[in-house]
Each structure stands twice: as C-alpha cells, then as structure tokens.
CSV table of C-alpha atoms in Angstrom, one decimal:
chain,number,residue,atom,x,y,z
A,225,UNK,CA,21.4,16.5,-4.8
A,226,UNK,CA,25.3,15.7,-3.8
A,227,UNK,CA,26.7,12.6,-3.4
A,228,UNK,CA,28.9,12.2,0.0
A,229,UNK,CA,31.4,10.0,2.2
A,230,UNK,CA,29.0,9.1,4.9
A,231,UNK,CA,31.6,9.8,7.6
A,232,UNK,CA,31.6,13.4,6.1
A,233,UNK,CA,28.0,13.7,6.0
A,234,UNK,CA,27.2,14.8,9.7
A,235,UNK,CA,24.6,17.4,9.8
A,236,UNK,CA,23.7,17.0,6.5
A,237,UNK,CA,20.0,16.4,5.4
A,238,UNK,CA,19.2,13.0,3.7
A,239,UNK,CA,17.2,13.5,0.6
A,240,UNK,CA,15.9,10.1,0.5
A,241,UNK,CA,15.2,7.3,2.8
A,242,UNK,CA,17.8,4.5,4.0
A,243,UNK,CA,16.2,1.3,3.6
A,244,UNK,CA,17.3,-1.6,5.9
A,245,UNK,CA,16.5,-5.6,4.9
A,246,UNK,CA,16.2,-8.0,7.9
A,247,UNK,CA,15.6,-11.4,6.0
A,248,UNK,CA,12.5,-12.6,7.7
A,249,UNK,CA,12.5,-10.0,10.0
A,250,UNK,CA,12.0,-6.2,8.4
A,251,UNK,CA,12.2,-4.3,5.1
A,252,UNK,CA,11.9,-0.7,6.3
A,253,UNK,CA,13.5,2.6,6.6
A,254,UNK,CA,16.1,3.4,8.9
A,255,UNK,CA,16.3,6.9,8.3
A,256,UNK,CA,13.4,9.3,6.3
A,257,UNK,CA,14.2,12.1,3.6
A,258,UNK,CA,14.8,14.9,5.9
A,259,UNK,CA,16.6,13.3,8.3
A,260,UNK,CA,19.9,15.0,9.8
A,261,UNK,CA,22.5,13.2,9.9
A,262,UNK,CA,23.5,12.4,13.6
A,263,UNK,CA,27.6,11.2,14.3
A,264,UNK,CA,25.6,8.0,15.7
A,265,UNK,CA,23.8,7.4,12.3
A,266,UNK,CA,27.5,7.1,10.5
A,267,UNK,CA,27.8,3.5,11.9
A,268,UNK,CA,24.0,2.2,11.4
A,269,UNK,CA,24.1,3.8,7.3
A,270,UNK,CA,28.1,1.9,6.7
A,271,UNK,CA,26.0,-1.3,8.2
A,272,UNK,CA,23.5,-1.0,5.7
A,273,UNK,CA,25.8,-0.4,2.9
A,274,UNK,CA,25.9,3.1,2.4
A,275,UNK,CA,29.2,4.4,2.0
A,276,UNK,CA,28.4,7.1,0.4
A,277,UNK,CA,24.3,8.9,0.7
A,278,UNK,CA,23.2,12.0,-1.5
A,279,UNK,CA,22.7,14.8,0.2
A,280,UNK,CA,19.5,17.2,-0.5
A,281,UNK,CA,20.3,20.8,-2.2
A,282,UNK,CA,17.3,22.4,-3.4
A,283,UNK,CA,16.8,22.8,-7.3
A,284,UNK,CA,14.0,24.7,-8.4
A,285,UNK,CA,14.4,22.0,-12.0
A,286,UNK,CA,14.4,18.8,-10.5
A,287,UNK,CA,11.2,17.6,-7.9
A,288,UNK,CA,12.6,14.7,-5.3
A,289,UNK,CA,11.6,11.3,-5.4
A,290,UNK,CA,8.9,12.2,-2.9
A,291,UNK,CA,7.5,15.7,-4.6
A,292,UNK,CA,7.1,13.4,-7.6
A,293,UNK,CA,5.2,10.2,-6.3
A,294,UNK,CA,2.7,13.4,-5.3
A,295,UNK,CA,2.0,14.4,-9.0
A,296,UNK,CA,1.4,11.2,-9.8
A,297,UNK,CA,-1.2,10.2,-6.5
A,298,UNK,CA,-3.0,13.6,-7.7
A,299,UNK,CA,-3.3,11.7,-11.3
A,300,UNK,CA,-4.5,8.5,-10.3
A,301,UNK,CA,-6.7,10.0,-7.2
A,302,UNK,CA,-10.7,10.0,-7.3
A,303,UNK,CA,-13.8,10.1,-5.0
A,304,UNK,CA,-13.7,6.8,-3.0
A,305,UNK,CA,-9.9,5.9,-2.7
A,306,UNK,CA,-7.1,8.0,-0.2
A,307,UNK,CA,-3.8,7.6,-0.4
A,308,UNK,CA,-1.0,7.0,1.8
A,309,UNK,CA,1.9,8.6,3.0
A,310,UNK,CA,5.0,9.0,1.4
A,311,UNK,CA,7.3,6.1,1.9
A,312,UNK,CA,10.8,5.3,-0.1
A,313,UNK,CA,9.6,7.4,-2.9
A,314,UNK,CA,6.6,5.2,-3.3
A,315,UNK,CA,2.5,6.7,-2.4
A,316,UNK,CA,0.1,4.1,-2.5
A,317,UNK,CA,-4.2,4.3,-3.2
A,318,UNK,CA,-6.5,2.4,-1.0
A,319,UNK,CA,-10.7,2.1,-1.2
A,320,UNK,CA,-12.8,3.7,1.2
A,321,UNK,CA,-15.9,1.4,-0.1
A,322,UNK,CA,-16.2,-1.6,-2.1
A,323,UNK,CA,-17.0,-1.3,-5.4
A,324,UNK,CA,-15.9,-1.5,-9.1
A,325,UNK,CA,-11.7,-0.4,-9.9
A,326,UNK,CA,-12.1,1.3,-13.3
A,327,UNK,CA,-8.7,2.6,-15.1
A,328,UNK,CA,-8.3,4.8,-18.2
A,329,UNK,CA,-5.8,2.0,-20.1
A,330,UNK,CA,-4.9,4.2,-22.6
A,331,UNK,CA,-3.7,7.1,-20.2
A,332,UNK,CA,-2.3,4.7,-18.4
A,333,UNK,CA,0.4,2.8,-20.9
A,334,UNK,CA,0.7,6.6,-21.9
A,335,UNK,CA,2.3,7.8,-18.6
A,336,UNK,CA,3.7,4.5,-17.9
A,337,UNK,CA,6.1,4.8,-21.7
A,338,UNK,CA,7.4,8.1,-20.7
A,339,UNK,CA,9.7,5.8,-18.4
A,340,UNK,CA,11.3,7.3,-15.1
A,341,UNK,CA,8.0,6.9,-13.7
A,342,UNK,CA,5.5,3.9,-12.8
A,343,UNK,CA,2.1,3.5,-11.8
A,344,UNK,CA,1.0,-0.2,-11.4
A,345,UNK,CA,-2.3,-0.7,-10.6
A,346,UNK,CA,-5.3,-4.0,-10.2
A,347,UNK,CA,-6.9,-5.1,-12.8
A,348,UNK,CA,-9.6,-2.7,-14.2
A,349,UNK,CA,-13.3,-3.9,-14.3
A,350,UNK,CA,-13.1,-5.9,-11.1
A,351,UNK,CA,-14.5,-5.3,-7.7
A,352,UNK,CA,-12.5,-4.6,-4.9
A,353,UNK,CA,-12.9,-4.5,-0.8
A,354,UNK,CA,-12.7,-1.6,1.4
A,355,UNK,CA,-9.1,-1.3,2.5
A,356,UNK,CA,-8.1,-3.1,-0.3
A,357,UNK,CA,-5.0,-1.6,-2.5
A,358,UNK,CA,-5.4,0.2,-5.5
A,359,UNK,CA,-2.5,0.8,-7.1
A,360,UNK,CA,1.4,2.3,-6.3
A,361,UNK,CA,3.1,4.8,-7.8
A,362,UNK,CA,6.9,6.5,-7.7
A,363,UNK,CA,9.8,7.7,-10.0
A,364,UNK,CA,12.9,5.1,-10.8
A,365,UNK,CA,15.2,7.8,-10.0
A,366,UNK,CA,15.8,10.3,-6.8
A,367,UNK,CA,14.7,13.1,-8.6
A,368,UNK,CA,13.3,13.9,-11.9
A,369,UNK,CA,13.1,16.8,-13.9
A,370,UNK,CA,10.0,19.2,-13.7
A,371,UNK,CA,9.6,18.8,-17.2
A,372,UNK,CA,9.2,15.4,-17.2
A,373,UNK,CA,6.3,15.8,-14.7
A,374,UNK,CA,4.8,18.3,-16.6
A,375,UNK,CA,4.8,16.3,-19.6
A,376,UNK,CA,2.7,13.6,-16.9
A,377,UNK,CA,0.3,15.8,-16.1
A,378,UNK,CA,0.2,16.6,-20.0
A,379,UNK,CA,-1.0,13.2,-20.6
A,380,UNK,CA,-3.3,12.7,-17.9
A,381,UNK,CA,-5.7,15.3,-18.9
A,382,UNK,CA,-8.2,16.8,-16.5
A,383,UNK,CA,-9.7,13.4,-15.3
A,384,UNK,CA,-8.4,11.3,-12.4
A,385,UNK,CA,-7.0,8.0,-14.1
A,386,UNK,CA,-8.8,6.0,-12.0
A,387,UNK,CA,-12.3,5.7,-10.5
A,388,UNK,CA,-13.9,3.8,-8.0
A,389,UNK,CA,-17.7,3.0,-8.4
A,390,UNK,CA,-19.6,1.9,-5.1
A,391,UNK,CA,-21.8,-1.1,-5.6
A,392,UNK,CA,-25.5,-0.1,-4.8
A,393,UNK,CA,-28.0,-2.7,-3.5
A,394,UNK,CA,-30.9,-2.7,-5.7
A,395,UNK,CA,-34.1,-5.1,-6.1
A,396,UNK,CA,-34.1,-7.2,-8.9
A,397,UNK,CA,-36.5,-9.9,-11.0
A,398,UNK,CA,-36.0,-13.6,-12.2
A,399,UNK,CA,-37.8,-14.8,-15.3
A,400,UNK,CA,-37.2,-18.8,-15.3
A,401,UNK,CA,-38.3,-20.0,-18.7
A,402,UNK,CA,-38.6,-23.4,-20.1
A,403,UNK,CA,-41.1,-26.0,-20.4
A,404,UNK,CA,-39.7,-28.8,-18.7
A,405,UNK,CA,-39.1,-25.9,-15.5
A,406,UNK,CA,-42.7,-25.1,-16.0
A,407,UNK,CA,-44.7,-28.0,-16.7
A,408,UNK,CA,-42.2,-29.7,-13.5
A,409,UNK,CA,-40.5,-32.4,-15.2
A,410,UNK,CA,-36.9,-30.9,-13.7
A,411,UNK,CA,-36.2,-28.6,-11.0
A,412,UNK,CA,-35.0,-25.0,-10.9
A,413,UNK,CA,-31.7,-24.8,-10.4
A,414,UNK,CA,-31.0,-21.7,-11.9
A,415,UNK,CA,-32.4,-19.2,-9.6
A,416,UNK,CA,-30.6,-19.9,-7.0
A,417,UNK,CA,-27.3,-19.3,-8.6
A,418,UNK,CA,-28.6,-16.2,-9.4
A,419,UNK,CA,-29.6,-15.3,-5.9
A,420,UNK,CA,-26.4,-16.6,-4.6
A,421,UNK,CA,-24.5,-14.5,-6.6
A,422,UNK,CA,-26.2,-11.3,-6.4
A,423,UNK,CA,-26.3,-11.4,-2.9
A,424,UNK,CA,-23.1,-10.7,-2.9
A,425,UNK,CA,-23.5,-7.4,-3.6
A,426,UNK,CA,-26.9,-7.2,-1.2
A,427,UNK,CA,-29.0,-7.1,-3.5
A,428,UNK,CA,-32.5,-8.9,-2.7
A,429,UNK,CA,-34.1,-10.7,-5.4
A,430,UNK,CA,-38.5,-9.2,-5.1
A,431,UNK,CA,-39.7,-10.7,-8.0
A,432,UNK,CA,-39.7,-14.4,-9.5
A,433,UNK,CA,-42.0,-16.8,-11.8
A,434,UNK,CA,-41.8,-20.0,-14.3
A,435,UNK,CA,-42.8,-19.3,-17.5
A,436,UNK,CA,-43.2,-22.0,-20.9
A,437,UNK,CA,-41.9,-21.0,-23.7
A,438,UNK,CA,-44.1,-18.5,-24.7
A,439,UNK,CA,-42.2,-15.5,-25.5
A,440,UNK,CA,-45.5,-12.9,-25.0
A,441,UNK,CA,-46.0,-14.5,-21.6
A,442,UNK,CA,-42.1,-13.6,-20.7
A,443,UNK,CA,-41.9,-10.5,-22.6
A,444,UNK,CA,-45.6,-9.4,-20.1
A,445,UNK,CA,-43.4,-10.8,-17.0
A,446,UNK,CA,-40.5,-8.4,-17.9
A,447,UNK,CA,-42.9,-5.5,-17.7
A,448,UNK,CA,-44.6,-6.4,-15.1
A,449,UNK,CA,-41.6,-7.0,-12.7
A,450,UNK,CA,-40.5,-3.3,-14.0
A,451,UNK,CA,-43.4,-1.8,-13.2
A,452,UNK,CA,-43.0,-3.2,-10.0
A,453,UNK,CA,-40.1,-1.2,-9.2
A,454,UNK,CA,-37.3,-4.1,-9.9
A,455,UNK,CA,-34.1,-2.0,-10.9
A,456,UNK,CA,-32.9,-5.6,-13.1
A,457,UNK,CA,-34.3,-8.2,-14.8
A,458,UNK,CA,-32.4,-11.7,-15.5
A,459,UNK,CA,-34.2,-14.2,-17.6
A,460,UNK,CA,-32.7,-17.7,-17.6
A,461,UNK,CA,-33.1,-20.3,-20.4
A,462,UNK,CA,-34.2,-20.1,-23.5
A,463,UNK,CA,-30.7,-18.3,-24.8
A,464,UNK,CA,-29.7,-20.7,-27.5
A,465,UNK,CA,-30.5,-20.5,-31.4
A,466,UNK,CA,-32.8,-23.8,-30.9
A,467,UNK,CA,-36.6,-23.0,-32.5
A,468,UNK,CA,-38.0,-23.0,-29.2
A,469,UNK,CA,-35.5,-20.4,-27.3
A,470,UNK,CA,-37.6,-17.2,-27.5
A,471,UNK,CA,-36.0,-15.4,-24.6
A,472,UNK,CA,-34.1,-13.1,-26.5
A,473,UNK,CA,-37.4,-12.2,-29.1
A,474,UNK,CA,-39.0,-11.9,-25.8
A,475,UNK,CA,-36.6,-9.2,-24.3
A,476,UNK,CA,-36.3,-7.4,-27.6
A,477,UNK,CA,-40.4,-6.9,-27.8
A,478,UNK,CA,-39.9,-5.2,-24.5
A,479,UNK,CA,-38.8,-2.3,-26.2
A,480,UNK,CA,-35.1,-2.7,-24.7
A,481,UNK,CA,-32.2,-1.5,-26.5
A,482,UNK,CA,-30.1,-4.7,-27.0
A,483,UNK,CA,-26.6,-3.8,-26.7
A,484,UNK,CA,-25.3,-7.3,-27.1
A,485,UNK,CA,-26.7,-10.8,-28.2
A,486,UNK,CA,-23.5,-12.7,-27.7
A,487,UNK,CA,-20.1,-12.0,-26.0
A,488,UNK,CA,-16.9,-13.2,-26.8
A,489,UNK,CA,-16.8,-14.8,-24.1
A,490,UNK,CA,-16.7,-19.0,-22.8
A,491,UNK,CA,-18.7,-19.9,-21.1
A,492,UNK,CA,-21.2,-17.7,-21.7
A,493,UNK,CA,-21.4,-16.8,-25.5
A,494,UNK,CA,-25.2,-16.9,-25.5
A,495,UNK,CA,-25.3,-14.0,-23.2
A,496,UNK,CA,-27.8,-11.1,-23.8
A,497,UNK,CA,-27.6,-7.6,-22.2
A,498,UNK,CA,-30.0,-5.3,-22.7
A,499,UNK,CA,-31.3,-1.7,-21.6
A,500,UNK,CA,-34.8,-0.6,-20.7
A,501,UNK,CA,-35.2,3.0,-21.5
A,502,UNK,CA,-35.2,4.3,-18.1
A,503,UNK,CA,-31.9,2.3,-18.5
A,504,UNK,CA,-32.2,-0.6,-15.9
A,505,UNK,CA,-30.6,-4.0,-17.3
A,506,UNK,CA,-32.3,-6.8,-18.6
A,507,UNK,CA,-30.1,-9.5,-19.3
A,508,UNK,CA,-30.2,-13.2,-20.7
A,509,UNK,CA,-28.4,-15.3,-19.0
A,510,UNK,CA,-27.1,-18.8,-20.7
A,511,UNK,CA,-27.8,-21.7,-19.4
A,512,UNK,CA,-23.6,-22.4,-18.5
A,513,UNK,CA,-24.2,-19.7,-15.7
A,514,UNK,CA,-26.2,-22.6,-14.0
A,515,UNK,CA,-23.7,-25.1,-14.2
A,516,UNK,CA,-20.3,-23.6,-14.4
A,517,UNK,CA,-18.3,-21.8,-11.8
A,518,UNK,CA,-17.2,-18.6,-13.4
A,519,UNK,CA,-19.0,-17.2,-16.7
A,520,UNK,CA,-19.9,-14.2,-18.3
A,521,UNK,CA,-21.7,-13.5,-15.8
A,522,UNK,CA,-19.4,-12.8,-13.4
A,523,UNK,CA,-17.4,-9.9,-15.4
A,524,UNK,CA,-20.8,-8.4,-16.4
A,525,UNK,CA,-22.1,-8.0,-12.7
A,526,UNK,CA,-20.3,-5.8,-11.1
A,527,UNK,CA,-20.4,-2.9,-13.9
A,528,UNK,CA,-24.6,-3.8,-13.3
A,529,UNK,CA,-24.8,-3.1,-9.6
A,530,UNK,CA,-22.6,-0.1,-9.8
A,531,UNK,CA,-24.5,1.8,-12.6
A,532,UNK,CA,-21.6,1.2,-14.4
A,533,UNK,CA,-22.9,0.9,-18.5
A,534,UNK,CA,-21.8,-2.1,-20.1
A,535,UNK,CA,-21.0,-1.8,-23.8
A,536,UNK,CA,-20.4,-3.2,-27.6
A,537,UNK,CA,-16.9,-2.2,-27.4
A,538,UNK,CA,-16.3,-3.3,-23.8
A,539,UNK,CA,-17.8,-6.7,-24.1
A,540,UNK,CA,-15.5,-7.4,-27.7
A,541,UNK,CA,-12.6,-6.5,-25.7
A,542,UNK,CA,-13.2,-9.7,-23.3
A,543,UNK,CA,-12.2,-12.0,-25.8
A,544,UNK,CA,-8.3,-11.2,-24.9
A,545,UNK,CA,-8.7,-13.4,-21.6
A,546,UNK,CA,-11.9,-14.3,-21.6
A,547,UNK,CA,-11.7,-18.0,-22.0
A,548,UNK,CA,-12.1,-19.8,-18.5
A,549,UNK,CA,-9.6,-22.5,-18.0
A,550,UNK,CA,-12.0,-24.4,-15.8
A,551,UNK,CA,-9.1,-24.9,-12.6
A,552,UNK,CA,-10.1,-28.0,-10.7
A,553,UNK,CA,-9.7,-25.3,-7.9
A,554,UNK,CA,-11.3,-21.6,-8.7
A,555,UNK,CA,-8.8,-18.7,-7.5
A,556,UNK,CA,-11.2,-16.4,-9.5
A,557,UNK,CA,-11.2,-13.0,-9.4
A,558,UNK,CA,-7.0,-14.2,-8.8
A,559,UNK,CA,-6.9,-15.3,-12.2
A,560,UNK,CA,-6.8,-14.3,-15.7
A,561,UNK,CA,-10.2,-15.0,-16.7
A,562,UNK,CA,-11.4,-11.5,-18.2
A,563,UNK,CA,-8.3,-9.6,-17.4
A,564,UNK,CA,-7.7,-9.7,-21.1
A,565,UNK,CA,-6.1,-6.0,-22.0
C-alpha cells in the first residue's frame, strides 16, 4: 500500500475502511476497502481525520487486513457456527444451534503469540445460544506478510480451532437415596433441582425412585433404569465418606468405569462421574447441588447432554476457577466460576 495527501487521492482505491465515531450516535464505516475515491469524499475523510489514507497496490507478499481476517475465520470455522462479513479488518463467528463452545487452548495461545494477529473468543466449555457470538478475529496491521499467515495456518493444524457441539435431548433416570427420604421423615428436594436443571436442555426425566441405603437396591435401580432405555443416570445422596453413603460402591458394582470420585471443585467435591460401557453417564451428585446455586454440576452438564466425554484431566483443570464465590446475586455463566484456564 502507499500512503497519500487525501486531496491528492481522487480516483484512487482505499485499501482499508474509514471509520467514523458519532459519540452516542454511530461507530461505523464511512467508506469500505475498495472504495474510489470521489472529489466529494476529500471533505467527509479531512472530517474524520484523515489527512492522509493508504492507497491499495497489489503485492503478491503481503495479504490486506481483509484477505487475512479470511485465513484466520477458515481456522477457527466448524460445523454449527458461520461467519460474518468482512468489516474494518475484523470477521466474526456466530452459532447456528445452541450447544457446547469448545476451543483447542493450546492452538489457540499458539496463534495468538505469533502477535500481528488476534483471535479472541468465549470461554470454552460453556453453552451458548443460537445467534450468539463466538469469537472475532483480524490482523493489528493493514497488511501482513504471507509468511506470517503461513506460519498460522502452520500452527493450526488440519482441525478447525473451535467446535460447536449441539445439545441433544435425551431421557434420563433419578435415583434418590437416603433413609430419612425413604422412610419419609424429610422431603425430596433434590429431584426437582435436577429436573429444573435438565430441562433446560429438554431433556425429560422417565425414570425416578427412593431408595434406603442399601447400596444393592441402588446399584439394581441403576440397571434397571438403563435397561429401560434412560440415556443418564443421576443418583443423589449418599456421596460423602460417612459409613452409611454407599452411592458411590453402588455405582461402581454397576460395572461403570468411574472416571472421577471427586473434582476439584467447591461446591461440589463429592461429585462422581461415571461411564456405563455403552458409555451413557452415571453420575453422583453431592448433596450441595440441592442447596446451592451453582456447583459442579453446572460445568459437568453441558459436556453430558452434548455427548461431549468428560475426563480426569478435564475435571483437574477446574480447580483454576473453580471455587464459586457465592454472589448474593448469581451472573453465572457471566462469571468466573469454571473459567479457570
């Protein structure tokens, strides 16, 4: 590009766009890369304080602003999400579904420390709306060498950056254990957070019943509500080292693989999350998920109702963030409970 007096830039062609700020009023562009320059335009760009505006001449080294923001949408870009138009330099990502923003950190900070570049994104591992935004990208600079690109799309690998994973509505099952629940002396409050919460995501809870303490009788109701087709299984109670908490025993004899008995995580450190072997979730739920407004429980959902596999490594990485500060008033997910990275 080639810097030029404005009043000796008539006819020329703009290689990026003229921004104009209205306090209270606009932030938009005037004039788009491409634009000719008109003898009318001279006094609008001097009243916008360009004196001076580069002028585009094509270099088969260097990609405009633009070109650039392109490379990096194709990066970031998966099934799910479309982007926008080009605007100032910047191309943004929205959803096409709700569902579950996951990011490849790593790649991320990778592409990010080349500098000259930016994409900022949400928080991975938390849901998102449809038409919600996913992320921005662009180049600091007008134009950037090819190279520098190259080395982007070096370090990005043959897998988009980011995924979207559409929450799917699924059946589940309730397990309420505890002897004062079953022999009546208190009421079940527990449930109905459960259902609360998980029809959120639509899903329809088919399968429910009290049990004692008796982990054979809870580990029989686990099976039983799978064979009836429920895609998850939530047992509350029972989740705490006491003698008499035998939920965990009870999922174990179920033949699950347990991938965590504990999470690093408050409140909920007592969770348990578990897989059949068909691989449908069986989780322990602490008793805090009854009682308190945001737990464990909250960052583990969504990865369950997208098919989404929650992990050891995962889980351990929640302890960066993952103590809730208890707000008289809950902004959650606008917080930083779990957004540890």
């Amino acid at each position: 590009m080639k810097l030029m007096r404005t009043e000796d830039a008539v006819g020329q062609v703009l290689c990026h766009d003229i921004t104009q700020i209205i306090k209270g009023v606009t932030k938009d562009a005037v004039f788009r890369k491409g634009h000719i320059i008109q003898p009318e335009d001279v006094p609008v760009l001097l009243s916008v304080g360009k004196e001076s505006v580069y002028i585009w001449e094509n270099d088969d080294s260097m990609y405009h602003e633009n070109e650039a923001a392109e490379i990096l949408r194709d990066i970031c870009i998966s099934e799910n999400m479309r982007a926008t138009d080009p605007k100032e330099g910047k191309i943004e990502l929205i959803a096409d579904t709700d569902g579950l923003l996951l990011i490849d950190l790593e790649r991320l900070r990778a592409i990010n420390a080349l500098g000259d570049m930016m994409i900022a994104t949400r928080p991975s591992g938390f849901m998102v709306k449809k038409g919600a935004k996913l992320c921005g990208t662009r180049v600091i600079p007008l134009v950037i060498a090819r190279e520098r690109m190259a080395k982007a799309r070096e370090l990005a690998g043959d897998k988009p950056l980011m995924r979207l994973m559409p929450v799917k509505a699924r059946p589940y099952g309730v397990v309420t254990t505890g002897n004062e629940v079953f022999r009546g002396r208190i009421q079940d409050t527990f449930t109905p957070v459960i259902q609360q919460k998980l029809a959120e995501f639509g899903c329809e809870m088919t399968a429910h019943v009290i049990l004692d303490d008796d982990h054979e009788k809870i580990t029989a109701a686990i099976q039983d509500m799978l064979a009836q087709g429920c895609q998850m299984v939530f047992c509350s109670g029972g989740m705490s080292v006491d003698p008499d908490d035998k939920t965990p025993l009870a999922i174990k004899n179920t033949g699950a693989r347990i991938v965590s008995y504990g999470a690093p995580v408050l409140p909920g450190a007592m969770f348990l999350v578990s897989y059949s072997e068909d691989g449908r979730p069986i989780c322990g739920l602490p008793g805090c998920v009854m009682y308190a407004r945001r737990t464990i429980f909250d960052l583990v959902l969504p990865y369950l109702v997208t098919d989404t596999p929650v992990t050891k490594e995962w889980l351990a990485g929640l302890g960066n963030g993952g103590l809730c500060l208890n707000c008289p008033v809950c902004h959650f997910p606008n917080c930083g409970f779990g957004k540890g990275v």
